[in-house]
Coordinates of C-alpha atoms and ligand atoms in Angstrom, one line a residue:
M95 CA 17.7 11.7 26.6
T96 CA 17.1 8.5 24.6
S97 CA 20.1 6.9 22.8
P98 CA 20.3 7.5 19.0
E99 CA 18.2 5.2 16.8
P100 CA 19.3 3.3 13.7
S101 CA 18.4 4.9 10.3
F102 CA 15.4 3.7 8.5
R103 CA 17.5 1.4 6.3
E104 CA 19.4 0.0 9.3
S105 CA 16.0 -0.6 11.0
V106 CA 14.8 -2.7 8.1
D107 CA 18.1 -4.6 8.0
L108 CA 17.8 -5.3 11.8
M109 CA 14.3 -6.5 11.3
F110 CA 15.6 -8.8 8.5
D111 CA 18.3 -10.1 10.9
R112 CA 15.8 -10.9 13.6
A113 CA 13.8 -13.0 11.1
S114 CA 16.6 -14.6 9.2
A115 CA 18.0 -16.0 12.5
H116 CA 15.0 -18.4 12.4
L117 CA 15.8 -19.7 8.9
D118 CA 18.4 -22.1 7.7
L119 CA 20.1 -19.8 5.3
S120 CA 23.8 -19.7 4.5
P121 CA 25.4 -16.4 5.6
G122 CA 26.2 -15.7 2.0
L123 CA 22.6 -16.1 0.8
A124 CA 21.3 -14.1 3.7
A125 CA 23.7 -11.3 2.9
K126 CA 22.8 -11.4 -0.8
I127 CA 19.1 -11.1 0.0
K128 CA 19.5 -8.3 2.4
V129 CA 21.8 -6.0 0.4
C130 CA 20.4 -3.3 -1.9
N131 CA 21.7 -4.1 -5.4
S132 CA 22.0 -0.6 -6.8
T133 CA 20.9 3.0 -6.3
Y134 CA 21.0 5.5 -9.2
T135 CA 21.2 9.2 -8.2
V136 CA 20.4 11.8 -10.8
R137 CA 20.6 15.6 -10.7
F138 CA 18.8 17.3 -13.5
G139 CA 17.9 20.9 -14.4
V140 CA 14.6 22.3 -15.5
R141 CA 14.0 25.9 -16.6
L142 CA 11.3 27.2 -14.3
R143 CA 10.3 30.7 -13.4
G144 CA 13.0 32.2 -15.6
E145 CA 15.9 30.3 -14.1
I146 CA 17.4 26.7 -14.1
K147 CA 16.4 24.8 -11.0
T148 CA 18.3 21.6 -10.2
F149 CA 16.5 18.6 -8.6
T150 CA 17.9 15.4 -7.1
G151 CA 16.2 12.1 -7.6
Y152 CA 16.9 8.4 -6.8
R153 CA 15.8 5.0 -8.1
S154 CA 17.0 2.0 -6.0
V155 CA 16.8 -1.6 -7.0
H156 CA 16.9 -3.8 -3.9
S157 CA 16.5 -7.2 -5.4
E158 CA 16.2 -8.6 -9.0
H159 CA 15.4 -12.1 -8.0
M160 CA 12.2 -11.5 -10.0
E161 CA 11.8 -9.0 -12.8
P162 CA 10.4 -6.4 -13.3
V163 CA 11.2 -4.8 -10.0
K164 CA 8.4 -2.7 -8.5
G165 CA 8.1 0.2 -6.2
G166 CA 6.6 3.7 -5.9
I167 CA 8.0 7.1 -6.6
R168 CA 7.9 9.5 -3.6
Y169 CA 7.9 13.3 -3.8
A170 CA 9.1 14.9 -0.6
L171 CA 11.8 17.3 0.6
S172 CA 13.0 14.6 3.1
V173 CA 13.8 12.1 0.4
H174 CA 17.3 10.7 0.6
Q175 CA 19.3 7.6 -0.4
D176 CA 18.9 5.8 2.9
E177 CA 15.1 6.2 2.9
V178 CA 14.8 5.1 -0.8
E179 CA 16.9 2.0 -0.1
A180 CA 14.9 1.1 3.0
L181 CA 11.7 1.5 1.0
A182 CA 13.1 -0.6 -1.9
A183 CA 14.0 -3.4 0.6
L184 CA 10.5 -3.3 2.0
M185 CA 9.1 -3.7 -1.5
T186 CA 11.1 -6.9 -2.0
Y187 CA 9.7 -8.5 1.2
K188 CA 6.2 -7.1 0.5
C189 CA 6.0 -8.5 -3.0
A190 CA 7.2 -11.9 -1.8
L191 CA 4.6 -11.9 1.1
V192 CA 1.6 -11.2 -1.2
E193 CA 3.0 -13.3 -4.0
T194 CA 3.2 -10.6 -6.7
P195 CA 6.0 -11.7 -9.1
F196 CA 8.3 -8.7 -8.7
G197 CA 11.6 -7.7 -7.2
G198 CA 11.8 -4.7 -5.0
S199 CA 12.5 -1.1 -6.0
K200 CA 11.7 2.5 -5.0
G201 CA 12.2 6.0 -6.3
G202 CA 12.2 9.4 -4.8
L203 CA 12.5 13.1 -5.8
C204 CA 13.6 15.8 -3.3
I205 CA 10.9 18.2 -3.9
D206 CA 8.0 19.9 -2.0
P207 CA 5.2 19.2 -4.5
R208 CA 3.0 21.9 -3.0
A209 CA 5.6 24.5 -3.9
W210 CA 5.0 24.1 -7.7
D211 CA 2.0 24.5 -9.9
E212 CA 0.6 21.7 -12.0
H213 CA 2.3 22.7 -15.2
E214 CA 5.7 23.0 -13.4
L215 CA 5.2 19.6 -11.8
E216 CA 4.5 18.1 -15.2
Q217 CA 7.8 19.5 -16.6
I218 CA 9.7 18.2 -13.6
T219 CA 8.1 14.8 -13.6
R220 CA 8.6 14.3 -17.4
R221 CA 12.3 15.3 -17.0
F222 CA 12.8 12.9 -14.1
A223 CA 11.0 10.1 -16.0
Y224 CA 13.2 10.8 -19.1
E225 CA 16.3 10.3 -17.0
L226 CA 15.0 7.0 -15.6
I227 CA 13.5 5.7 -18.8
K228 CA 16.8 6.1 -20.8
R229 CA 18.5 3.9 -18.3
D230 CA 15.7 1.3 -18.3
L231 CA 14.9 2.3 -14.7
I232 CA 11.3 2.7 -15.9
H233 CA 10.4 -0.2 -18.3
P234 CA 7.5 -2.7 -18.5
A235 CA 9.8 -5.7 -18.3
Q236 CA 12.4 -4.3 -15.9
N237 CA 11.2 -1.6 -13.5
V238 CA 7.7 -0.5 -12.9
P239 CA 7.0 2.5 -10.6
A240 CA 3.7 3.4 -8.9
P241 CA 2.5 6.3 -6.7
D242 CA 3.7 6.9 -3.2
M243 CA 3.7 9.9 -0.8
G244 CA 3.3 13.1 -2.8
T245 CA 2.5 11.4 -6.1
G246 CA -0.7 10.0 -7.6
E247 CA -2.6 9.2 -10.8
R248 CA -1.7 12.4 -12.4
E249 CA 2.1 11.9 -12.1
M250 CA 1.7 8.3 -13.2
A251 CA -0.2 9.4 -16.4
W252 CA 2.7 11.8 -17.2
I253 CA 5.3 9.1 -16.7
A254 CA 3.3 6.6 -18.9
D255 CA 3.0 9.2 -21.7
Q256 CA 6.7 10.1 -21.4
Y257 CA 7.6 6.5 -21.8
A258 CA 5.3 6.1 -24.8
R259 CA 6.9 9.1 -26.5
M260 CA 10.3 7.6 -26.1
N261 CA 9.3 4.1 -27.1
T262 CA 6.8 4.6 -29.9
T263 CA 6.7 1.0 -31.0
D264 CA 6.5 -0.7 -27.6
I265 CA 3.1 -2.4 -27.6
N266 CA 3.4 -2.9 -23.9
A267 CA 4.3 0.8 -23.1
K268 CA 1.3 1.3 -20.7
A269 CA 2.7 -1.5 -18.4
C270 CA 5.8 0.7 -17.7
V271 CA 4.0 2.3 -14.6
T272 CA 1.0 1.5 -12.5
G273 CA -1.4 3.7 -10.6
K274 CA -2.5 5.4 -13.8
P275 CA -6.0 6.8 -14.0
P276 CA -8.5 4.3 -15.6
H277 CA -8.9 6.5 -18.7
A278 CA -5.1 6.3 -19.3
G279 CA -4.7 2.6 -19.0
G280 CA -5.2 2.2 -15.2
I281 CA -7.5 -0.2 -13.4
K282 CA -10.6 0.5 -11.3
G283 CA -10.0 0.2 -7.6
R284 CA -6.3 1.2 -7.7
V285 CA -6.6 4.6 -6.1
E286 CA -8.2 3.2 -3.0
A287 CA -6.3 -0.1 -3.1
T288 CA -3.9 0.5 -0.2
G289 CA -6.7 1.8 2.1
R290 CA -9.0 -1.1 1.0
G291 CA -6.1 -3.5 1.7
V292 CA -5.9 -2.0 5.2
Q293 CA -9.6 -2.7 5.7
Y294 CA -9.3 -6.3 4.4
A295 CA -6.2 -6.9 6.6
L296 CA -8.1 -5.8 9.8
R297 CA -11.2 -7.8 8.8
E298 CA -9.0 -10.9 8.4
F299 CA -7.3 -10.3 11.8
F300 CA -10.6 -9.9 13.5
R301 CA -11.8 -13.3 12.0
Y302 CA -9.5 -15.0 14.5
K303 CA -10.6 -14.7 18.1
D304 CA -7.3 -15.9 19.4
D305 CA -5.4 -13.2 17.5
V306 CA -7.8 -10.5 18.7
A307 CA -7.3 -11.8 22.3
R308 CA -3.5 -11.6 21.9
A309 CA -4.0 -7.8 21.4
G310 CA -6.2 -7.7 24.5
L311 CA -9.3 -7.0 22.5
S312 CA -12.5 -8.9 21.8
G313 CA -15.4 -8.8 19.5
T314 CA -15.5 -7.5 15.9
L315 CA -14.4 -4.3 14.3
D316 CA -17.8 -2.8 15.0
G317 CA -17.5 0.0 17.6
K318 CA -13.7 -0.1 17.7
R319 CA -12.1 3.3 18.4
V320 CA -9.5 4.1 15.8
V321 CA -6.8 6.8 15.6
V322 CA -5.4 7.5 12.1
Q323 CA -2.3 9.6 11.3
G324 CA -2.2 11.1 7.8
L325 CA -5.3 11.7 5.8
G326 CA -3.6 11.2 2.4
N327 CA -4.4 8.5 -0.1
V328 CA -3.9 5.6 2.3
G329 CA -5.2 7.1 5.5
Y330 CA -8.2 8.7 4.0
H331 CA -9.4 5.5 2.3
A332 CA -8.7 3.3 5.3
A333 CA -10.5 5.7 7.7
K334 CA -13.5 6.1 5.3
F335 CA -14.0 2.4 4.7
L336 CA -13.5 1.4 8.3
A337 CA -16.0 4.0 9.5
E338 CA -18.6 3.6 6.7
E339 CA -18.5 -0.2 6.3
D340 CA -17.2 -1.8 9.5
G341 CA -18.7 0.4 12.2
C342 CA -15.4 1.7 13.5
K343 CA -15.3 5.1 15.2
V344 CA -12.4 7.2 14.0
I345 CA -11.9 9.2 17.2
A346 CA -8.9 11.2 16.0
V347 CA -7.1 12.1 12.8
A348 CA -3.6 13.6 12.9
E349 CA -2.2 15.7 10.1
R350 CA 0.9 17.9 9.7
D351 CA -0.2 20.9 11.8
G352 CA -2.5 19.4 14.3
A353 CA -4.9 16.6 15.1
V354 CA -8.7 16.6 15.2
V355 CA -10.2 14.7 18.1
N356 CA -13.9 13.8 18.3
E357 CA -15.1 11.0 20.6
A358 CA -18.3 10.7 18.6
G359 CA -16.3 10.0 15.4
V360 CA -14.5 12.5 13.1
D361 CA -16.5 13.2 9.9
I362 CA -13.8 12.0 7.4
E363 CA -15.4 13.5 4.3
A364 CA -15.8 16.9 6.0
L365 CA -12.2 16.9 7.2
K366 CA -10.9 15.9 3.8
A367 CA -12.8 18.7 2.2
H368 CA -11.4 21.1 4.8
L369 CA -7.8 20.0 4.1
G370 CA -8.4 20.5 0.4
E371 CA -9.5 24.1 1.1
T372 CA -6.7 25.0 3.5
K373 CA -3.8 23.4 1.6
G374 CA -3.6 20.6 4.2
S375 CA -4.2 22.5 7.5
V376 CA -6.6 21.2 10.1
Q377 CA -6.8 24.7 11.7
G378 CA -10.3 26.1 11.6
F379 CA -12.0 22.7 11.3
T380 CA -15.0 22.8 13.6
G381 CA -15.8 19.1 13.7
G382 CA -13.7 18.4 16.8
R383 CA -11.1 19.8 19.1
I384 CA -7.6 20.4 17.8
I385 CA -4.6 19.1 19.6
D386 CA -0.9 18.8 18.9
S387 CA -0.4 16.3 16.0
A388 CA 2.1 14.1 17.8
L389 CA -0.1 13.7 20.9
A390 CA -2.9 12.0 18.9
L391 CA -0.6 8.9 18.6
E392 CA -0.7 8.6 22.4
L393 CA -4.5 8.7 22.8
A394 CA -6.3 5.8 24.4
C395 CA -7.9 3.8 21.5
D396 CA -8.3 0.3 20.2
I397 CA -6.5 0.5 16.9
L398 CA -3.8 3.0 15.9
I399 CA -3.2 3.4 12.2
P400 CA -0.1 5.5 11.3
A401 CA -0.6 6.2 7.6
A402 CA 1.7 9.2 7.0
M403 CA 5.4 8.4 7.0
E404 CA 8.3 6.5 8.6
G405 CA 9.8 6.9 12.1
V406 CA 6.8 8.6 13.8
I407 CA 6.7 6.1 16.7
H408 CA 10.2 6.1 18.1
K409 CA 12.0 5.5 21.4
G410 CA 10.9 8.9 22.6
N411 CA 7.2 8.2 22.5
A412 CA 6.8 4.4 22.3
A413 CA 6.3 3.9 26.0
R414 CA 3.4 6.4 26.0
I415 CA 1.5 4.7 23.1
Q416 CA -1.8 3.3 24.6
A417 CA -3.2 1.4 21.6
P418 CA -3.1 -2.4 22.1
L419 CA -3.2 -3.0 18.3
I420 CA -1.2 -1.0 15.7
L421 CA -1.6 -1.4 12.0
E422 CA 1.3 0.0 10.0
A423 CA -0.4 1.6 7.0
A424 CA 2.7 3.7 6.3
N425 CA 6.0 2.2 5.5
G426 CA 8.3 2.0 8.6
P427 CA 6.3 4.1 11.0
I428 CA 7.8 2.3 14.0
T429 CA 11.5 2.4 14.5
F430 CA 13.5 -0.7 15.5
G431 CA 13.9 0.7 19.0
A432 CA 10.2 1.6 19.4
D433 CA 9.3 -1.9 18.1
E434 CA 11.2 -3.5 21.0
I435 CA 9.5 -1.2 23.6
L436 CA 6.0 -1.9 22.1
R437 CA 6.6 -5.7 22.0
A438 CA 7.7 -5.7 25.6
K439 CA 4.4 -4.0 26.4
G440 CA 2.5 -6.7 24.6
V441 CA 1.2 -4.5 21.7
V442 CA 0.3 -6.4 18.6
I443 CA 1.7 -4.8 15.4
I444 CA 0.3 -5.7 12.0
P445 CA 3.5 -5.0 10.0
D446 CA 3.8 -2.6 7.0
L447 CA 5.0 -5.2 4.5
Y448 CA 1.6 -6.9 5.0
A449 CA -0.7 -4.1 6.0
N450 CA -0.1 -1.7 3.1
A451 CA 0.4 -4.4 0.4
G452 CA -3.0 -3.7 -1.1
G453 CA -1.4 -1.1 -3.4
V454 CA 1.2 -3.3 -5.0
T455 CA -1.4 -6.1 -5.3
V456 CA -3.7 -4.0 -7.4
S457 CA -0.7 -2.6 -9.2
Y458 CA 0.0 -6.2 -10.2
F459 CA -3.5 -6.6 -11.6
E460 CA -3.1 -3.3 -13.5
W461 CA 0.2 -4.5 -15.0
V462 CA -1.3 -7.8 -16.0
K463 CA -4.3 -5.9 -17.6
N464 CA -1.9 -3.7 -19.6
L465 CA 0.1 -6.7 -20.8
S466 CA -3.1 -8.6 -21.8
H467 CA -4.6 -5.5 -23.4
I468 CA -8.1 -6.3 -22.2
R469 CA -10.1 -5.2 -19.2
F470 CA -10.9 -7.8 -16.5
G471 CA -14.4 -9.3 -16.9
R472 CA -14.9 -8.2 -20.5
M473 CA -15.2 -11.8 -21.8
Q474 CA -17.0 -13.5 -19.0
R475 CA -19.3 -11.0 -17.3
R476 CA -22.4 -11.4 -19.6
A477 CA -21.8 -15.2 -19.9
E478 CA -21.9 -15.3 -16.1
E479 CA -25.1 -13.3 -16.1
A480 CA -26.7 -15.6 -18.7
R481 CA -26.0 -18.7 -16.6
S482 CA -27.4 -17.1 -13.4
R483 CA -30.5 -16.0 -15.3
L484 CA -31.1 -19.5 -16.5
L485 CA -31.0 -20.8 -12.9
V486 CA -33.3 -18.0 -11.6
E487 CA -35.8 -18.5 -14.4
E488 CA -35.8 -22.3 -13.8
L489 CA -36.4 -21.8 -10.1
E490 CA -39.3 -19.4 -10.9
R491 CA -40.7 -21.9 -13.5
L492 CA -40.6 -24.8 -11.0
S493 CA -42.2 -22.6 -8.3
S494 CA -45.1 -21.6 -10.5
D495 CA -45.5 -25.0 -12.3
Q496 CA -45.5 -27.0 -9.1
G497 CA -47.5 -24.4 -7.2
L498 CA -44.7 -24.2 -4.6
G499 CA -45.3 -20.5 -4.0
W500 CA -41.5 -19.7 -3.6
S501 CA -40.5 -16.1 -3.9
L502 CA -36.9 -14.9 -4.1
A503 CA -35.8 -12.5 -1.3
P504 CA -36.0 -8.8 -2.3
G505 CA -32.7 -7.7 -4.0
F506 CA -31.5 -11.3 -4.3
K507 CA -32.4 -11.5 -8.0
S508 CA -30.6 -8.4 -9.1
Q509 CA -27.5 -9.2 -7.0
F510 CA -27.3 -12.8 -8.1
L511 CA -27.8 -11.9 -11.8
E512 CA -25.0 -9.3 -11.8
G513 CA -21.8 -10.6 -13.4
S514 CA -18.5 -9.5 -12.0
D515 CA -17.1 -6.3 -13.6
E516 CA -13.5 -5.1 -13.3
L517 CA -14.0 -3.4 -9.9
A518 CA -15.7 -6.5 -8.4
L519 CA -12.9 -8.7 -9.7
V520 CA -10.2 -6.4 -8.4
R521 CA -11.8 -6.4 -4.9
S522 CA -12.1 -10.1 -5.0
G523 CA -8.5 -10.6 -6.0
L524 CA -7.3 -8.1 -3.3
D525 CA -9.4 -9.7 -0.6
D526 CA -8.1 -13.2 -1.5
T527 CA -4.5 -11.9 -1.5
M528 CA -4.8 -10.2 1.9
R529 CA -6.4 -13.2 3.5
G530 CA -3.9 -15.6 2.0
A531 CA -0.9 -13.5 3.1
Y532 CA -2.3 -13.2 6.6
Q533 CA -2.8 -16.9 6.9
S534 CA 0.8 -17.7 5.8
M535 CA 2.1 -15.1 8.3
R536 CA -0.2 -16.4 11.1
K537 CA 1.0 -20.0 10.6
E538 CA 4.6 -18.9 11.4
W539 CA 3.3 -16.8 14.3
Y540 CA 1.7 -19.8 15.9
E541 CA 4.3 -22.4 15.0
R542 CA 7.3 -20.5 16.4
P543 CA 6.7 -19.5 20.0
G544 CA 7.9 -16.1 21.0
I545 CA 7.9 -14.4 17.6
D546 CA 5.7 -11.5 16.6
L547 CA 3.8 -10.9 13.4
R548 CA 6.6 -8.8 11.8
V549 CA 9.1 -11.6 12.3
A550 CA 6.5 -14.0 11.0
A551 CA 6.0 -11.9 7.8
Y552 CA 9.7 -11.6 7.2
I553 CA 10.2 -15.3 7.7
V554 CA 7.6 -16.0 5.0
S555 CA 9.1 -13.4 2.6
I556 CA 12.8 -14.2 3.1
G557 CA 12.0 -18.0 2.7
R558 CA 10.3 -17.3 -0.7
V559 CA 13.1 -15.0 -2.0
A560 CA 15.7 -17.6 -0.9
Q561 CA 13.8 -20.3 -2.7
T562 CA 13.8 -18.2 -5.9
Y563 CA 17.6 -17.6 -5.6
R564 CA 18.2 -21.3 -5.0
S565 CA 16.2 -22.3 -8.0
K566 CA 18.4 -20.0 -10.1
G567 CA 21.4 -22.0 -8.8
L568 CA 22.7 -19.3 -6.4
Ligands
LIG703 P1 0.0 11.0 0.7 O1 1.0 12.0 0.3 O2 -1.2 10.8 -0.1 O3 -0.5 11.3 2.2 C1 0.3 11.4 3.3 C2 -0.5 12.2 4.3 O4 0.2 12.3 5.5 C3 -0.7 13.7 3.9 O5 -2.1 14.0 4.1 C4 0.2 14.5 4.7 O6 -0.2 15.8 5.0 C5 0.3 13.7 6.0 N1 1.5 13.8 6.8 C6 2.7 14.0 6.4 N2 3.6 14.1 7.5 C7 2.8 14.0 8.6 C8 3.0 14.1 9.9 N3 4.3 14.3 10.4 N4 2.0 14.0 10.8 C9 0.8 13.8 10.4 N5 0.4 13.7 9.0 C10 1.4 13.9 8.2 O7 0.8 9.6 0.9 P2 0.2 8.1 0.8 O8 0.4 7.7 -0.6 O9 -1.0 8.1 1.5 O10 1.4 7.4 1.6 C11 1.4 7.4 3.1 C12 2.3 6.2 3.5 O11 1.8 5.0 3.0 C13 3.8 6.3 3.1 O12 4.6 5.7 4.1 C14 3.8 5.4 1.9 O13 5.1 4.9 1.6 C15 2.8 4.3 2.3 N6 2.2 3.6 1.2 C16 1.5 4.2 0.2 C17 1.0 3.4 -0.8 C18 0.1 4.0 -1.9 O14 -0.5 3.3 -2.7 N7 0.0 5.3 -2.0 C19 1.2 2.0 -0.9 C20 1.9 1.4 0.2 C21 2.4 2.2 1.2

């Protein structure tokens, strides 16, 4: 029997303590940063299937050192106050690490979204949103939710519409929530942003030979054997991009009721389609052998990517994890106790507050787009193209006038002439953010012997939050 583990929120607090010990903070300021400012609990009724059903939801605000506060809304039966507060705290540290100007928040509704049809979910979501909006817990200047487990573009569009109905003269109404579909005020590249951020994080890690060596690995991402847990929004996009664009081999994907293993590489699109047809079951999938879901985490591989939920790597299985590199795409997938075991084994962990920050980064771009009321690239794209065309035409003129016989490489002209549209700009901003945040974390990792990447990430974040509080005179 292993001894009991701290709760998710206690785990986050313990990780905070490990890092804050390296900083010169007064105990009062450290306590202020760590504590969750408030949690609102709401119980509301909705008439469904001929009777009134009561639902319980939460919205936690961890830190208002910057406003608005930001954080997703989760739909799951397991949602409870401790979890929402842990996730809100992680949002504070994540936003500080990737320099998005937000405090941390999170919301949750205790519901199994698969148990309700679309119309019912809309009624429930609108009612939950109504309860939060009337208390300014959804507001473009104060509190801006986004998708999380169990929610997506559809729910965000309902929330945005509900806010607009209740605030008919607010010109910035669309900025009250991010992760909306592009036709409802969203931004291109948001759906896949967290998975794309995972890819950019790994690419940045693999740019540093020394870092790769610390994980006992070598070379590039090409050919690396990857295990992914959870083929939802984050896991699906991360697996897809790493396999299609970086040459990784996804040798196993774990889902709720089993894992698919295929040493030649699991066909991600085919598995996703199968899960869509079977309401999330891997059973019956013929593209690999099916094993117990939890066992997939223990397979020999180069990179393990838990992308489902918290606490899946715990004291009970940490010693059996064989991956030398773990990227936490989910929030809190490794408990505090498991973290100690893995560190002792020399496993390198790319921590959640960095690894899954792609979502909030692109949410920030969406919020800015909504406040500026103009799509990114609209003013400059064609001007950029005109300048590039001038250069290409001048090169072509010189070549023919001087008889130099130059010819541009195939494809160069069309690529060079293309101005940046919204998606290209979003990707550029996300890549820049993921690289910059990694470098700030890495600097601490190398300058403070004995610390790991998680402590390094917390040191950067806590330092920035502390600076904001100090500049406010606290
Ligand atoms: P999602 O609901 O789209 O997907 C979760 C997937 O995990 C589902 O396919 C589900 O079937 C699977 N799953 C659930 N429990 C499992 C288990 N025990 N074993 C194996 N698979 C299981 O959720 P998501 O948005 O992809 O979020 C996943 C994680 O990433 C969460 O921890 C979330 O907080 C975090 N995250 C999400 C975003 C985002 O933009 N969506 C951003 C940052 C962090």
